[in-house]
Short mmCIF file of N, CA and C in Angstrom, two decimals:
data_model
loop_
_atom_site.label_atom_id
_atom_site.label_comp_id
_atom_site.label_asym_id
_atom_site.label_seq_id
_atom_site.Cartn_x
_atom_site.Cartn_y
_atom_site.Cartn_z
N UNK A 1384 -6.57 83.35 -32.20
CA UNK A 1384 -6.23 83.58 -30.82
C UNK A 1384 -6.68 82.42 -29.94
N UNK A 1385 -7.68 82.15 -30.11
CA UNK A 1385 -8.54 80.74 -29.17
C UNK A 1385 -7.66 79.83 -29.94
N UNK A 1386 -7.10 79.63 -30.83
CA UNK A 1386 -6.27 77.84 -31.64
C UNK A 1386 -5.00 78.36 -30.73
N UNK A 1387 -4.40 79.76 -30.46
CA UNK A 1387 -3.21 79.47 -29.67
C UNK A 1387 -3.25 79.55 -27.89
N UNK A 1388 -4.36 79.56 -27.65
CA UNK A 1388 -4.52 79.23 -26.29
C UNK A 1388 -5.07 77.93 -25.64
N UNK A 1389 -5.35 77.10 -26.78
CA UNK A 1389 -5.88 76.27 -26.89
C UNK A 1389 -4.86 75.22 -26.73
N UNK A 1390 -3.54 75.74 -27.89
CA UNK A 1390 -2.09 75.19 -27.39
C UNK A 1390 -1.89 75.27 -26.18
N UNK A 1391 -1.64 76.22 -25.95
CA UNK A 1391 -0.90 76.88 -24.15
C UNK A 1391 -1.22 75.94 -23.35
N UNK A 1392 -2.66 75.54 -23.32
CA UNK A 1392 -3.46 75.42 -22.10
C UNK A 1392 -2.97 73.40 -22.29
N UNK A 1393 -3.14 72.94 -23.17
CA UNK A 1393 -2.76 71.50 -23.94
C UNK A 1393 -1.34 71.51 -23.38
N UNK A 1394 -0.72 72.38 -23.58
CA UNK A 1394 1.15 72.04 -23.41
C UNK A 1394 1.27 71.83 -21.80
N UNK A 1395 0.35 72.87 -21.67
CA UNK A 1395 0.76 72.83 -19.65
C UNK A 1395 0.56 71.66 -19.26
N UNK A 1396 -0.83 71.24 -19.50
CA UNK A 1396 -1.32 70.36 -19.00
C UNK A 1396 -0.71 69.04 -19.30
N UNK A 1397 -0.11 68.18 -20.32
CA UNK A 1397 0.49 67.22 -20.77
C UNK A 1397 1.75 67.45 -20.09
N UNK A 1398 2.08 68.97 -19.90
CA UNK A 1398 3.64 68.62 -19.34
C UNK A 1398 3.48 68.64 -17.77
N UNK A 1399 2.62 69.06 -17.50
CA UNK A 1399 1.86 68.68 -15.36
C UNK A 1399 1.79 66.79 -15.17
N UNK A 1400 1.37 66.34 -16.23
CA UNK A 1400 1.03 65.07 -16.21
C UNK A 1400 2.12 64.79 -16.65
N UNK A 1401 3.21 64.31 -17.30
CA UNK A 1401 4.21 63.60 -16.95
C UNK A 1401 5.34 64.09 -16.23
N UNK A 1402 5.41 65.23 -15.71
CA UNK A 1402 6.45 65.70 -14.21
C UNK A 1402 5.58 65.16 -12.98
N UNK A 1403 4.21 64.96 -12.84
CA UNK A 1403 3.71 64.20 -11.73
C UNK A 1403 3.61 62.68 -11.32
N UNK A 1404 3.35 62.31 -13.01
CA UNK A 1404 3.72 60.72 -12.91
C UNK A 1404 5.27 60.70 -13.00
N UNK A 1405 6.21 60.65 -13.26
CA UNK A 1405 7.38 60.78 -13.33
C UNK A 1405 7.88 60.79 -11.78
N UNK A 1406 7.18 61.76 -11.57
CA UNK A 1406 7.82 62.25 -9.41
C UNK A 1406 7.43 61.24 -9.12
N UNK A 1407 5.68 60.69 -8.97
CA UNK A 1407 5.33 60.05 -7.90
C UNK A 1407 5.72 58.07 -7.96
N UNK A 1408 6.34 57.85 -8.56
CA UNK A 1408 7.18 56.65 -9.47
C UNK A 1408 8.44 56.44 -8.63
N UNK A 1409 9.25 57.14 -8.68
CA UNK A 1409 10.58 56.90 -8.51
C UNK A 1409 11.12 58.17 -6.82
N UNK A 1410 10.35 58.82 -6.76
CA UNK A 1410 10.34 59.37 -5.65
C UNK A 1410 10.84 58.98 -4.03
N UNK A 1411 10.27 57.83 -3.91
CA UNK A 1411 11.18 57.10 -3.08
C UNK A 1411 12.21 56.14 -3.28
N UNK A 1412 12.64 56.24 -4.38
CA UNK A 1412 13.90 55.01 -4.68
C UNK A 1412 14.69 55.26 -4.74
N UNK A 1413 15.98 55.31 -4.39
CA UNK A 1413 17.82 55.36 -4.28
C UNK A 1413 18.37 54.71 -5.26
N UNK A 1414 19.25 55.14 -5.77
CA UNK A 1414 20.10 54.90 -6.53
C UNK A 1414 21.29 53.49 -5.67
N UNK A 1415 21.00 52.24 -6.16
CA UNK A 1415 21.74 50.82 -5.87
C UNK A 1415 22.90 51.39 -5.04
N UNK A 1416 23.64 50.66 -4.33
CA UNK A 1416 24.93 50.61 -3.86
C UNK A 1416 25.73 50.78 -5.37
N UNK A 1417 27.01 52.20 -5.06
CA UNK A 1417 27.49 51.82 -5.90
C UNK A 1417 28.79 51.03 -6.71
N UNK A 1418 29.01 49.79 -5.92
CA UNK A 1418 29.85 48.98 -5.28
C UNK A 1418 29.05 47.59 -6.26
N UNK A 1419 27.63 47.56 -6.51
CA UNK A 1419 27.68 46.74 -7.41
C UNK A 1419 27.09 46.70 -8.80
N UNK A 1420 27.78 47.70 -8.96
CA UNK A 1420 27.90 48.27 -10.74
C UNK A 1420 29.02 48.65 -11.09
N UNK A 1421 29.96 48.94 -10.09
CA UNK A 1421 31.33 49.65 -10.75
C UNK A 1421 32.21 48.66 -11.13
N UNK A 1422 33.15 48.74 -12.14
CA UNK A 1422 33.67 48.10 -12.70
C UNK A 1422 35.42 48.36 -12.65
N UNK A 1423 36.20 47.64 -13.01
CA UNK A 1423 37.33 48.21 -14.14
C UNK A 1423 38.03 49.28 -12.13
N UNK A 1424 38.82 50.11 -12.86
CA UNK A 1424 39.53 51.53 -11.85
C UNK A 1424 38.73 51.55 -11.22
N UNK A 1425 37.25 51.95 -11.14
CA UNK A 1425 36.45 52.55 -10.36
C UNK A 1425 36.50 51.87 -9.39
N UNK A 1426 36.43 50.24 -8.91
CA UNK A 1426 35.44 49.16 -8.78
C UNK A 1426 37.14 49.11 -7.40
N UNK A 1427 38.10 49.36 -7.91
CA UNK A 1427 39.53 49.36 -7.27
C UNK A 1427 39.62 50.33 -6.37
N UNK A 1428 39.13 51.63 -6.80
CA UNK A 1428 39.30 52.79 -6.28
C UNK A 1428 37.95 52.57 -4.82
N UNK A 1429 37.15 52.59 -5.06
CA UNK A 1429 35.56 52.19 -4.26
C UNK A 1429 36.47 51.30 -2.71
N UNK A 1430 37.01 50.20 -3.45
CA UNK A 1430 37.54 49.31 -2.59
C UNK A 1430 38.70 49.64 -1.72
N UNK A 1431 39.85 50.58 -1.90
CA UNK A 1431 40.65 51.03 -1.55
C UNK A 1431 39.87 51.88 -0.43
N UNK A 1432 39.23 52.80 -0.94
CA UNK A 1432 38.38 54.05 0.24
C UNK A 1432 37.78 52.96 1.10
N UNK A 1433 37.35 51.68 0.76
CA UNK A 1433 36.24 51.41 1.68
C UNK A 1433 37.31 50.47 2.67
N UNK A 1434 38.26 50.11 2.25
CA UNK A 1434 40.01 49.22 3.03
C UNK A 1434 40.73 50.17 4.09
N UNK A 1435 40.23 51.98 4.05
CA UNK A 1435 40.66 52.80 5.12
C UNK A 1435 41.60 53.61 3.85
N UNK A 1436 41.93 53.55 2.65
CA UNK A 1436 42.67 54.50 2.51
C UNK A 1436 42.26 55.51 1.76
N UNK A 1437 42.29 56.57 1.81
CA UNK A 1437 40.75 57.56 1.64
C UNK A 1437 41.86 58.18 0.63
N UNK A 1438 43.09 58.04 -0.64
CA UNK A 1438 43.63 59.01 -0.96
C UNK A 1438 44.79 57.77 -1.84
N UNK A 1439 43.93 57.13 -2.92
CA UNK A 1439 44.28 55.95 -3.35
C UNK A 1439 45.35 55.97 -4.68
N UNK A 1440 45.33 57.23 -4.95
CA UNK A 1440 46.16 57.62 -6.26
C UNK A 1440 46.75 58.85 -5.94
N UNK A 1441 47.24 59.13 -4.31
CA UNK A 1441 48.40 59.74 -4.18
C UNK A 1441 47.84 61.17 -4.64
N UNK A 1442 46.85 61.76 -4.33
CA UNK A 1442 46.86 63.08 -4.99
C UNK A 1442 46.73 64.24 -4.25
N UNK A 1443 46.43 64.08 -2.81
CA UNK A 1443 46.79 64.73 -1.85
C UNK A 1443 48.18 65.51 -1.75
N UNK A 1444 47.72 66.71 -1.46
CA UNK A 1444 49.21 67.43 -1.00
C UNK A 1444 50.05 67.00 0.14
N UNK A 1445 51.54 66.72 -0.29
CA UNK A 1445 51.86 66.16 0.99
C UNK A 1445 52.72 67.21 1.62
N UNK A 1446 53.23 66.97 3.09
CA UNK A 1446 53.40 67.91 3.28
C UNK A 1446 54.74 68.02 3.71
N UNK A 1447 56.06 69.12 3.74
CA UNK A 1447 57.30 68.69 3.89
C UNK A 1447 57.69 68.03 4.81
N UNK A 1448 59.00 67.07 4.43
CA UNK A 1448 59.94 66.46 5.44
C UNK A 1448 61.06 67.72 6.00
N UNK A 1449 61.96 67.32 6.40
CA UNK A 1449 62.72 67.81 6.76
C UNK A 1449 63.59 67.98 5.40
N UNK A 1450 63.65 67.59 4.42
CA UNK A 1450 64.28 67.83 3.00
C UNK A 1450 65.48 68.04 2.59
N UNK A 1451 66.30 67.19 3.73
CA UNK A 1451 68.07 67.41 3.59
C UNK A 1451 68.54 66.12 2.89
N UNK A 1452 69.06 66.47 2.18
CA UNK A 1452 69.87 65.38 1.13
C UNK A 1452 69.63 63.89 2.36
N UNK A 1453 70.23 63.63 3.31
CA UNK A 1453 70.14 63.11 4.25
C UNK A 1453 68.99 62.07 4.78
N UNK A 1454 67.75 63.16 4.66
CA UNK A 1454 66.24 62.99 4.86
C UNK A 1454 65.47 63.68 4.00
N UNK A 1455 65.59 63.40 2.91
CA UNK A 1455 64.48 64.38 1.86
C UNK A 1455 63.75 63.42 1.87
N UNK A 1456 62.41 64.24 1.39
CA UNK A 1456 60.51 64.29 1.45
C UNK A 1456 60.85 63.00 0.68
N UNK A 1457 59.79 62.07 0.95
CA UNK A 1457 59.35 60.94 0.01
C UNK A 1457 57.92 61.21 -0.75
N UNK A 1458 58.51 60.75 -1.83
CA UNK A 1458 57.47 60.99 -2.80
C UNK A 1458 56.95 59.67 -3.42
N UNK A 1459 55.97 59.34 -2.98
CA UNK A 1459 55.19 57.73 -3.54
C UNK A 1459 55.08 57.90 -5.00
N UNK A 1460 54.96 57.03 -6.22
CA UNK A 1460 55.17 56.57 -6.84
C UNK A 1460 54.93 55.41 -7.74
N UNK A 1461 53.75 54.78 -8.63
CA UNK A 1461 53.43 54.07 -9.05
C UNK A 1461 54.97 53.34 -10.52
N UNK A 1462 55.49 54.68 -10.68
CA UNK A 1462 56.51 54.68 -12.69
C UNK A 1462 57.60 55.34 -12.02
N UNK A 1463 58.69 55.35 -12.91
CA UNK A 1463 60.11 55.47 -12.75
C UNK A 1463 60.43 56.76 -12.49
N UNK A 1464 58.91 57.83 -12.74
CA UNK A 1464 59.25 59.46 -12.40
C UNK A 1464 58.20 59.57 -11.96
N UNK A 1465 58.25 61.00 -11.72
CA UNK A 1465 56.91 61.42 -11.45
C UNK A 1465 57.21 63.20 -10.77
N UNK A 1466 56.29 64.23 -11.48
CA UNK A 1466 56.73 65.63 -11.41
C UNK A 1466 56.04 66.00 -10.07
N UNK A 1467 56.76 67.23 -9.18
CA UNK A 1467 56.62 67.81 -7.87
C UNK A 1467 56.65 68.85 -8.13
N UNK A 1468 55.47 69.52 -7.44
CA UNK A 1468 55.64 70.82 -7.36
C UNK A 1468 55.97 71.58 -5.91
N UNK A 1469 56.99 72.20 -5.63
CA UNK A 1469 57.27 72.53 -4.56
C UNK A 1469 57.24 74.32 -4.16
N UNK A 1470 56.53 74.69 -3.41
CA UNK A 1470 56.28 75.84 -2.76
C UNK A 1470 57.36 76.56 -1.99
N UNK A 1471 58.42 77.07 -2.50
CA UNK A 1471 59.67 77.06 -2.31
C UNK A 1471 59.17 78.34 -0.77
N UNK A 1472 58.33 78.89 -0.60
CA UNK A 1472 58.02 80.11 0.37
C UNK A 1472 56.36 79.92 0.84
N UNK A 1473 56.63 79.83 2.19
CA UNK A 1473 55.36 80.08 2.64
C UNK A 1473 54.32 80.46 1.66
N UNK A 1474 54.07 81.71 1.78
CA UNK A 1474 53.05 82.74 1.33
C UNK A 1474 53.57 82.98 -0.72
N UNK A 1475 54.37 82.41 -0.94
CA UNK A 1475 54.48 82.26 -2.36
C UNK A 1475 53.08 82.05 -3.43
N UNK A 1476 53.17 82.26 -4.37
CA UNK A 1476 51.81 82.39 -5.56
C UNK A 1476 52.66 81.27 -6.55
N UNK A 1477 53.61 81.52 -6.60
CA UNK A 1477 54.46 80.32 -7.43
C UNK A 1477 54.91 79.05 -7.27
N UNK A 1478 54.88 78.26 -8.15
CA UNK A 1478 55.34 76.81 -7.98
C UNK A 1478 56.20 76.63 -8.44
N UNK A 1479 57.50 75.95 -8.32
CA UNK A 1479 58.69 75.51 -8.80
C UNK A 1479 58.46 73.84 -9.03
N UNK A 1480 58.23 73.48 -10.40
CA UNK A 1480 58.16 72.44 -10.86
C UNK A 1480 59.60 71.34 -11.10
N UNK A 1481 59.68 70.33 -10.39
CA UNK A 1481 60.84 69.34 -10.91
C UNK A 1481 60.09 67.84 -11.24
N UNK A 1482 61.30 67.49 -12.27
CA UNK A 1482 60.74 66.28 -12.22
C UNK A 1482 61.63 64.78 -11.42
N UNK A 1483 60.86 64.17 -10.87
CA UNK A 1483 61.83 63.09 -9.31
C UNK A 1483 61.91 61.95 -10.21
N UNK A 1484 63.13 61.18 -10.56
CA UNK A 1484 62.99 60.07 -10.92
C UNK A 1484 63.81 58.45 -9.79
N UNK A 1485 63.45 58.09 -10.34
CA UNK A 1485 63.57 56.63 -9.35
C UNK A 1485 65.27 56.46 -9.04
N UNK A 1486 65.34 56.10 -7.73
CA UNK A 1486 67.10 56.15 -7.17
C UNK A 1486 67.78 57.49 -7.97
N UNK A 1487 66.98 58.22 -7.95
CA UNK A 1487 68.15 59.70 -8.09
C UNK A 1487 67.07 61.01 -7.37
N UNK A 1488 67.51 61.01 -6.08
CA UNK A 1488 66.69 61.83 -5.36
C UNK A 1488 67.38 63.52 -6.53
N UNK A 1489 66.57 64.27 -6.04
CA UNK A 1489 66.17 65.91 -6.56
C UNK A 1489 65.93 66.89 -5.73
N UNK A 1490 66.98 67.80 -6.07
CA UNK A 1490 66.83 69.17 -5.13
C UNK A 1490 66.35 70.41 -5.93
N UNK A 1491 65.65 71.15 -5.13
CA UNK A 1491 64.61 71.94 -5.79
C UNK A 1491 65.27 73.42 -5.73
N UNK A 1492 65.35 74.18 -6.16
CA UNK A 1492 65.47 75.51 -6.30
C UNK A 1492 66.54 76.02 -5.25
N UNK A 1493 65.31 75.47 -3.93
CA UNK A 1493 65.21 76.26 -2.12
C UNK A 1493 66.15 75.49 -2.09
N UNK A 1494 66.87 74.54 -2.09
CA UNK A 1494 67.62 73.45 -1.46
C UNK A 1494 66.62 72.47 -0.96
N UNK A 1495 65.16 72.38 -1.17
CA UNK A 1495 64.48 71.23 -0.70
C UNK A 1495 64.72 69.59 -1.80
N UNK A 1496 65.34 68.48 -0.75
CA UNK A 1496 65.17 67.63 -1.95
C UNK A 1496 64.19 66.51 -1.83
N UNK A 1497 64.38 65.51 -2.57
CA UNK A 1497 63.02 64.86 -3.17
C UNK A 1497 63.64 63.87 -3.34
N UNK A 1498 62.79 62.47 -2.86
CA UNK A 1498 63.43 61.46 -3.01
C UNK A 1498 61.98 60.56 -3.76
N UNK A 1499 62.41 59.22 -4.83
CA UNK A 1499 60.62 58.72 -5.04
C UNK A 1499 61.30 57.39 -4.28
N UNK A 1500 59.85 56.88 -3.70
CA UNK A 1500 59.69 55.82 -3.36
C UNK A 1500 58.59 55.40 -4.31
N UNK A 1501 59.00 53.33 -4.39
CA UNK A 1501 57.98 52.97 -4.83
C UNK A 1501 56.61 52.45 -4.12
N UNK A 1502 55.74 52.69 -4.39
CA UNK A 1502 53.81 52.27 -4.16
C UNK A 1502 53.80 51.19 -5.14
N UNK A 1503 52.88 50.46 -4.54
CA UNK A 1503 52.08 49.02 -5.33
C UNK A 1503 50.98 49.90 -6.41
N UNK A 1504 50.86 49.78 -7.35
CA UNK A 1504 49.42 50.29 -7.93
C UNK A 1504 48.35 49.51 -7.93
N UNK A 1505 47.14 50.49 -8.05
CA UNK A 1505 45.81 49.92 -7.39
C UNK A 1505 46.07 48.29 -8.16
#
């Protein structure tokens, strides 16, 4: 009984001493800007948000045009397609999926159509 309290009392204590040295070490230090470590996409993406455009890979919901053959929604575009999901009803639970490809605008279900435009990629 005393050899396993003898543990107990050993474990606490070794593990008090390195969660205190550990805290009182690094406790005030921040983690670098992270602007000069990122690399590669990231390092593009960082730069884009920090250029004003807060929404750099288009992934924001956008929100309808007026959607007449005429004036249908633009849909940005990095590749020759790219799939939409359109909310054919207000208060709808469902999505009506199409897919938009390049110079051939797309009408959706509702009669909403879809046109892609091209975007520069990052």
């Amino acid at each position: 009984m005393a050899s396993l309290c003898r543990q107990i009392v050993r474990a606490n204590a070794c593990r008090n001493l390195v969660l205190s040295t550990a805290r009182r070490g690094y406790a005030d230090k921040m983690m670098p800007d992270p602007m000069e470590h990122a690399t590669g996409l990231e390092k593009k993406e960082l730069l884009a948000i920090q250029s004003g455009n807060d929404d750099p890979f288009n992934m924001k919901v956008l929100q309808k045009a007026a959607g007449t053959r005429d004036n249908p929604t633009l849909v940005p575009s990095c590749f020759d397609a790219r799939i939409v999901g359109c909310i054919c009803e207000e208060h709808s639970t469902a999505i009506n999926w199409l897919w938009v490809h390049k110079n051939h605008p797309r009408r959706c279900e509702c009669g909403h159509w879809y046109k892609l435009i091209e975007k520069t990629p990052l």
